[in-house]
Each structure stands twice: as C-alpha cells, then as structure tokens.
C-alpha cells in the first residue's frame, strides 16, 4: 500500500472528529461484545457438559475443552508468528497518527483482533446447534476488519490474513481433528 492510498482510506475519519470517535466506539463495542460472549459460551458449555458427564470426553462430545483449547492454542501460535514476523503497522510506515489510539510497534501481521473474532465465530458455529450467533460474530468480524484498516492500525493484508487464519483454525480444530 502506498502512502497516498493509506491517506485516502483514513481521510474521512482523520478529518472528522465525530467519525473518528464513532470508529473508536464501534471498535471497542465489537471487541467488548466478544470479550463477554465468548466467556459466556464457555460457562454455558461447562455447566451443560458437567450436567451430562461429558466434560472429560474431549474427542467425542466434550465441546467445552475443545471450545477452550482451539482458540487458546491458535491464539498462542498466532502471537508467536506475529512476534517472529514483526511487521510494521501503517502508522509506523507512513508516519501518520492512527485514528484508534495505538502505540504498539510492529506485530501487525496478521491482525490478532480479526483472527480472534473469526476463530471465536467459528467456535460458536461449531458448538451451537443454531448458526445464528456464529454468523453474527463473523459479520462483526468483517466490520472489525474494515475498522482496523480505515483507522490506520492495520494494512488490508493483516486483516485478510487474520480472517483466513481464524477460519482455518476453526475448521482444523473443530472439524478435522
């Protein structure tokens, strides 16, 4: 991405404080919604499976352990990859302040926010009978990916990679293993 493209993408938010504030609020709202929804899913699974005596039956019906392990292991592996690659963020490359306050140096690729929401969306899809919550979370993930780019904290490649890796982690962890 060229500096001109980055400036054009972020300009509507950089030049309007209300838009910038809205982007920040939506970013936080989506992030916090997942911080609440995922633990609630784990609590519900734990008590449901304890009731049914399934908590130790990992490979057959023990969804609690899998719903905990798949995102956790994936998150750790992604964090190691990010640290090893240590890709610069747009605001570092182009010398412009991000719309979302951020001071982190490097560790831009892949986006951990986007990865997390997509692997959690896949978790909801895998463990609940109805796909509604999982689909809602994946849609929220798409909005979060856009927000992370237009706010200047990630390049498009960062969020696309985060999305793909989050979905693949869910597929591998819930459907192939």
PDB file of C-alpha atoms in Angstrom:
ATOM      1  CA  UNK A   1       0.000   0.000   0.000  1.00  0.00           C
ATOM      2  CA  UNK A   2       1.241   3.450  -0.871  1.00  0.00           C
ATOM      3  CA  UNK A   3       1.079   6.399   1.495  1.00  0.00           C
ATOM      4  CA  UNK A   4      -1.434   8.143  -0.778  1.00  0.00           C
ATOM      5  CA  UNK A   5      -3.779   5.140  -0.627  1.00  0.00           C
ATOM      6  CA  UNK A   6      -3.451   4.984   3.147  1.00  0.00           C
ATOM      7  CA  UNK A   7      -4.181   8.709   3.449  1.00  0.00           C
ATOM      8  CA  UNK A   8      -7.213   8.378   1.145  1.00  0.00           C
ATOM      9  CA  UNK A   9      -8.619   5.416   3.137  1.00  0.00           C
ATOM     10  CA  UNK A  10      -8.190   7.130   6.501  1.00  0.00           C
ATOM     11  CA  UNK A  11      -9.035  10.711   5.412  1.00  0.00           C
ATOM     12  CA  UNK A  12     -12.806  10.547   6.083  1.00  0.00           C
ATOM     13  CA  UNK A  13     -12.022   9.684   9.708  1.00  0.00           C
ATOM     14  CA  UNK A  14      -8.878  11.748  10.119  1.00  0.00           C
ATOM     15  CA  UNK A  15     -10.628  14.949   9.019  1.00  0.00           C
ATOM     16  CA  UNK A  16     -13.824  14.483  11.026  1.00  0.00           C
ATOM     17  CA  UNK A  17     -13.603  14.041  14.801  1.00  0.00           C
ATOM     18  CA  UNK A  18     -17.155  12.665  15.069  1.00  0.00           C
ATOM     19  CA  UNK A  19     -16.368   9.941  12.537  1.00  0.00           C
ATOM     20  CA  UNK A  20     -13.123   9.170  14.345  1.00  0.00           C
ATOM     21  CA  UNK A  21     -14.976   8.914  17.636  1.00  0.00           C
ATOM     22  CA  UNK A  22     -17.628   6.672  16.044  1.00  0.00           C
ATOM     23  CA  UNK A  23     -14.950   4.350  14.660  1.00  0.00           C
ATOM     24  CA  UNK A  24     -13.365   4.126  18.110  1.00  0.00           C
ATOM     25  CA  UNK A  25     -16.701   3.367  19.778  1.00  0.00           C
ATOM     26  CA  UNK A  26     -17.605   0.673  17.238  1.00  0.00           C
ATOM     27  CA  UNK A  27     -14.132  -0.891  17.543  1.00  0.00           C
ATOM     28  CA  UNK A  28     -14.471  -1.057  21.333  1.00  0.00           C
ATOM     29  CA  UNK A  29     -18.099  -2.232  21.225  1.00  0.00           C
ATOM     30  CA  UNK A  30     -17.314  -5.152  18.924  1.00  0.00           C
ATOM     31  CA  UNK A  31     -14.231  -6.102  20.929  1.00  0.00           C
ATOM     32  CA  UNK A  32     -16.043  -5.939  24.282  1.00  0.00           C
ATOM     33  CA  UNK A  33     -19.074  -7.817  22.931  1.00  0.00           C
ATOM     34  CA  UNK A  34     -16.801 -10.737  22.076  1.00  0.00           C
ATOM     35  CA  UNK A  35     -14.987 -10.452  25.433  1.00  0.00           C
ATOM     36  CA  UNK A  36     -18.389 -11.027  27.041  1.00  0.00           C
ATOM     37  CA  UNK A  37     -19.918 -13.529  24.582  1.00  0.00           C
ATOM     38  CA  UNK A  38     -17.020 -15.998  24.471  1.00  0.00           C
ATOM     39  CA  UNK A  39     -16.669 -16.483  28.255  1.00  0.00           C
ATOM     40  CA  UNK A  40     -20.458 -16.818  28.498  1.00  0.00           C
ATOM     41  CA  UNK A  41     -20.319 -19.570  25.870  1.00  0.00           C
ATOM     42  CA  UNK A  42     -17.590 -21.352  27.838  1.00  0.00           C
ATOM     43  CA  UNK A  43     -19.540 -21.076  31.098  1.00  0.00           C
ATOM     44  CA  UNK A  44     -22.680 -22.405  29.415  1.00  0.00           C
ATOM     45  CA  UNK A  45     -20.760 -25.308  27.822  1.00  0.00           C
ATOM     46  CA  UNK A  46     -19.023 -26.159  31.079  1.00  0.00           C
ATOM     47  CA  UNK A  47     -22.218 -26.427  33.086  1.00  0.00           C
ATOM     48  CA  UNK A  48     -24.080 -28.190  30.280  1.00  0.00           C
ATOM     49  CA  UNK A  49     -21.349 -30.788  29.914  1.00  0.00           C
ATOM     50  CA  UNK A  50     -20.821 -31.285  33.649  1.00  0.00           C
ATOM     51  CA  UNK A  51     -24.547 -31.966  33.854  1.00  0.00           C
ATOM     52  CA  UNK A  52     -24.261 -34.561  31.100  1.00  0.00           C
ATOM     53  CA  UNK A  53     -20.985 -36.065  32.346  1.00  0.00           C
ATOM     54  CA  UNK A  54     -19.169 -35.110  29.141  1.00  0.00           C
ATOM     55  CA  UNK A  55     -16.507 -32.738  30.420  1.00  0.00           C
ATOM     56  CA  UNK A  56     -13.681 -35.294  30.167  1.00  0.00           C
ATOM     57  CA  UNK A  57     -14.829 -36.805  26.862  1.00  0.00           C
ATOM     58  CA  UNK A  58     -12.737 -34.466  24.677  1.00  0.00           C
ATOM     59  CA  UNK A  59     -12.702 -36.378  21.403  1.00  0.00           C
ATOM     60  CA  UNK A  60     -16.353 -37.394  21.337  1.00  0.00           C
ATOM     61  CA  UNK A  61     -18.701 -34.894  22.913  1.00  0.00           C
ATOM     62  CA  UNK A  62     -16.573 -32.687  25.174  1.00  0.00           C
ATOM     63  CA  UNK A  63     -17.109 -29.373  23.450  1.00  0.00           C
ATOM     64  CA  UNK A  64     -16.106 -27.261  26.445  1.00  0.00           C
ATOM     65  CA  UNK A  65     -12.461 -28.387  26.325  1.00  0.00           C
ATOM     66  CA  UNK A  66     -12.346 -28.006  22.552  1.00  0.00           C
ATOM     67  CA  UNK A  67     -14.079 -24.591  22.671  1.00  0.00           C
ATOM     68  CA  UNK A  68     -11.412 -23.501  25.139  1.00  0.00           C
ATOM     69  CA  UNK A  69      -8.393 -25.218  23.542  1.00  0.00           C
ATOM     70  CA  UNK A  70      -8.876 -24.395  19.859  1.00  0.00           C
ATOM     71  CA  UNK A  71      -8.968 -20.587  20.255  1.00  0.00           C
ATOM     72  CA  UNK A  72      -6.322 -20.658  23.008  1.00  0.00           C
ATOM     73  CA  UNK A  73      -3.763 -22.764  21.133  1.00  0.00           C
ATOM     74  CA  UNK A  74      -4.444 -20.888  17.896  1.00  0.00           C
ATOM     75  CA  UNK A  75      -4.082 -17.527  19.653  1.00  0.00           C
ATOM     76  CA  UNK A  76      -0.721 -18.519  21.144  1.00  0.00           C
ATOM     77  CA  UNK A  77       0.577 -19.810  17.792  1.00  0.00           C
ATOM     78  CA  UNK A  78      -0.594 -16.661  16.020  1.00  0.00           C
ATOM     79  CA  UNK A  79       1.084 -14.479  18.660  1.00  0.00           C
ATOM     80  CA  UNK A  80       4.383 -16.329  18.136  1.00  0.00           C
ATOM     81  CA  UNK A  81       4.061 -15.855  14.364  1.00  0.00           C
ATOM     82  CA  UNK A  82       3.312 -12.126  14.764  1.00  0.00           C
ATOM     83  CA  UNK A  83       6.315 -11.648  17.001  1.00  0.00           C
ATOM     84  CA  UNK A  84       8.589 -13.535  14.595  1.00  0.00           C
ATOM     85  CA  UNK A  85       7.401 -11.577  11.544  1.00  0.00           C
ATOM     86  CA  UNK A  86       7.217  -8.267  13.445  1.00  0.00           C
ATOM     87  CA  UNK A  87       5.621  -6.451  10.501  1.00  0.00           C
ATOM     88  CA  UNK A  88       5.310  -2.699  10.833  1.00  0.00           C
ATOM     89  CA  UNK A  89       1.944  -1.018  11.172  1.00  0.00           C
ATOM     90  CA  UNK A  90       0.684   1.605   8.702  1.00  0.00           C
ATOM     91  CA  UNK A  91       1.224   4.455  11.161  1.00  0.00           C
ATOM     92  CA  UNK A  92       4.860   3.372  11.564  1.00  0.00           C
ATOM     93  CA  UNK A  93       5.464   3.060   7.829  1.00  0.00           C
ATOM     94  CA  UNK A  94       3.753   6.312   6.826  1.00  0.00           C
ATOM     95  CA  UNK A  95       4.367   8.470   9.906  1.00  0.00           C
ATOM     96  CA  UNK A  96       0.712   9.342  10.495  1.00  0.00           C
ATOM     97  CA  UNK A  97      -1.232   9.028  13.736  1.00  0.00           C
ATOM     98  CA  UNK A  98      -3.761   6.186  13.766  1.00  0.00           C
ATOM     99  CA  UNK A  99      -7.433   7.003  14.340  1.00  0.00           C
ATOM    100  CA  UNK A 100      -7.621   4.321  17.037  1.00  0.00           C
ATOM    101  CA  UNK A 101      -5.081   5.332  19.709  1.00  0.00           C
ATOM    102  CA  UNK A 102      -2.260   2.805  19.432  1.00  0.00           C
ATOM    103  CA  UNK A 103       1.432   2.930  20.222  1.00  0.00           C
ATOM    104  CA  UNK A 104       2.403  -0.688  19.560  1.00  0.00           C
ATOM    105  CA  UNK A 105       5.428  -1.057  17.316  1.00  0.00           C
ATOM    106  CA  UNK A 106       5.392  -3.916  14.836  1.00  0.00           C
ATOM    107  CA  UNK A 107       3.400  -7.118  15.306  1.00  0.00           C
ATOM    108  CA  UNK A 108       0.878  -6.016  12.693  1.00  0.00           C
ATOM    109  CA  UNK A 109       0.699  -9.172  10.584  1.00  0.00           C
ATOM    110  CA  UNK A 110      -1.648 -10.941  10.946  1.00  0.00           C
ATOM    111  CA  UNK A 111      -4.248  -8.937  12.854  1.00  0.00           C
ATOM    112  CA  UNK A 112      -4.844 -10.606  16.209  1.00  0.00           C
ATOM    113  CA  UNK A 113      -8.127  -8.763  16.780  1.00  0.00           C
ATOM    114  CA  UNK A 114      -9.519 -10.026  13.485  1.00  0.00           C
ATOM    115  CA  UNK A 115      -8.070 -13.511  13.965  1.00  0.00           C
ATOM    116  CA  UNK A 116      -9.616 -13.746  17.420  1.00  0.00           C
ATOM    117  CA  UNK A 117     -13.107 -12.721  16.385  1.00  0.00           C
ATOM    118  CA  UNK A 118     -13.075 -15.159  13.463  1.00  0.00           C
ATOM    119  CA  UNK A 119     -11.814 -18.139  15.475  1.00  0.00           C
ATOM    120  CA  UNK A 120     -14.406 -17.334  18.157  1.00  0.00           C
ATOM    121  CA  UNK A 121     -17.103 -17.061  15.476  1.00  0.00           C
ATOM    122  CA  UNK A 122     -16.044 -20.490  14.222  1.00  0.00           C
ATOM    123  CA  UNK A 123     -16.232 -21.762  17.803  1.00  0.00           C
ATOM    124  CA  UNK A 124     -19.832 -20.583  18.105  1.00  0.00           C
ATOM    125  CA  UNK A 125     -20.656 -22.203  14.757  1.00  0.00           C
ATOM    126  CA  UNK A 126     -19.078 -25.488  15.822  1.00  0.00           C
ATOM    127  CA  UNK A 127     -20.599 -25.878  19.275  1.00  0.00           C
ATOM    128  CA  UNK A 128     -24.104 -24.439  18.995  1.00  0.00           C
ATOM    129  CA  UNK A 129     -26.944 -26.149  17.146  1.00  0.00           C
ATOM    130  CA  UNK A 130     -28.108 -22.867  15.631  1.00  0.00           C
ATOM    131  CA  UNK A 131     -25.596 -20.995  13.452  1.00  0.00           C
ATOM    132  CA  UNK A 132     -27.133 -17.589  14.247  1.00  0.00           C
ATOM    133  CA  UNK A 133     -24.632 -16.418  16.883  1.00  0.00           C
ATOM    134  CA  UNK A 134     -21.657 -17.684  14.887  1.00  0.00           C
ATOM    135  CA  UNK A 135     -22.821 -15.892  11.758  1.00  0.00           C
ATOM    136  CA  UNK A 136     -23.435 -12.671  13.698  1.00  0.00           C
ATOM    137  CA  UNK A 137     -19.915 -12.857  15.132  1.00  0.00           C
ATOM    138  CA  UNK A 138     -18.391 -13.481  11.693  1.00  0.00           C
ATOM    139  CA  UNK A 139     -20.271 -10.453  10.327  1.00  0.00           C
ATOM    140  CA  UNK A 140     -18.995  -8.411  13.277  1.00  0.00           C
ATOM    141  CA  UNK A 141     -15.532  -9.715  12.347  1.00  0.00           C
ATOM    142  CA  UNK A 142     -15.868  -8.323   8.836  1.00  0.00           C
ATOM    143  CA  UNK A 143     -16.810  -4.918  10.278  1.00  0.00           C
ATOM    144  CA  UNK A 144     -13.895  -5.098  12.713  1.00  0.00           C
ATOM    145  CA  UNK A 145     -11.509  -5.899   9.846  1.00  0.00           C
ATOM    146  CA  UNK A 146     -12.687  -2.828   7.933  1.00  0.00           C
ATOM    147  CA  UNK A 147     -12.422  -0.657  11.044  1.00  0.00           C
ATOM    148  CA  UNK A 148      -8.863  -1.824  11.751  1.00  0.00           C
ATOM    149  CA  UNK A 149      -7.823  -0.786   8.224  1.00  0.00           C
ATOM    150  CA  UNK A 150      -9.669   2.554   7.962  1.00  0.00           C
ATOM    151  CA  UNK A 151      -8.427   3.516  11.421  1.00  0.00           C
ATOM    152  CA  UNK A 152      -4.835   3.047  10.314  1.00  0.00           C
ATOM    153  CA  UNK A 153      -3.721   0.302  12.688  1.00  0.00           C
ATOM    154  CA  UNK A 154      -3.530  -2.479  10.056  1.00  0.00           C
ATOM    155  CA  UNK A 155      -2.896  -2.957   6.383  1.00  0.00           C
ATOM    156  CA  UNK A 156      -5.545  -4.863   4.401  1.00  0.00           C
ATOM    157  CA  UNK A 157      -3.198  -7.888   4.193  1.00  0.00           C
ATOM    158  CA  UNK A 158      -3.052  -8.009   8.018  1.00  0.00           C
ATOM    159  CA  UNK A 159      -6.804  -8.308   8.452  1.00  0.00           C
ATOM    160  CA  UNK A 160      -7.268 -10.657   5.485  1.00  0.00           C
ATOM    161  CA  UNK A 161      -4.600 -12.976   6.903  1.00  0.00           C
ATOM    162  CA  UNK A 162      -6.188 -12.746  10.367  1.00  0.00           C
ATOM    163  CA  UNK A 163      -9.580 -13.653   8.922  1.00  0.00           C
ATOM    164  CA  UNK A 164      -8.248 -16.600   6.891  1.00  0.00           C
ATOM    165  CA  UNK A 165      -6.166 -17.965   9.776  1.00  0.00           C
ATOM    166  CA  UNK A 166      -9.074 -17.592  12.211  1.00  0.00           C
ATOM    167  CA  UNK A 167     -11.411 -19.506   9.909  1.00  0.00           C
ATOM    168  CA  UNK A 168      -8.784 -22.171   9.154  1.00  0.00           C
ATOM    169  CA  UNK A 169      -8.032 -22.614  12.863  1.00  0.00           C
ATOM    170  CA  UNK A 170     -11.727 -23.183  13.493  1.00  0.00           C
ATOM    171  CA  UNK A 171     -12.066 -25.650  10.625  1.00  0.00           C
ATOM    172  CA  UNK A 172      -8.971 -27.601  11.651  1.00  0.00           C
ATOM    173  CA  UNK A 173      -9.707 -27.526  15.372  1.00  0.00           C
ATOM    174  CA  UNK A 174     -13.394 -28.384  15.212  1.00  0.00           C
ATOM    175  CA  UNK A 175     -13.909 -30.342  12.016  1.00  0.00           C
ATOM    176  CA  UNK A 176     -10.612 -32.019  11.067  1.00  0.00           C
ATOM    177  CA  UNK A 177      -9.078 -33.016  14.406  1.00  0.00           C
TER     178      UNK A 177
END
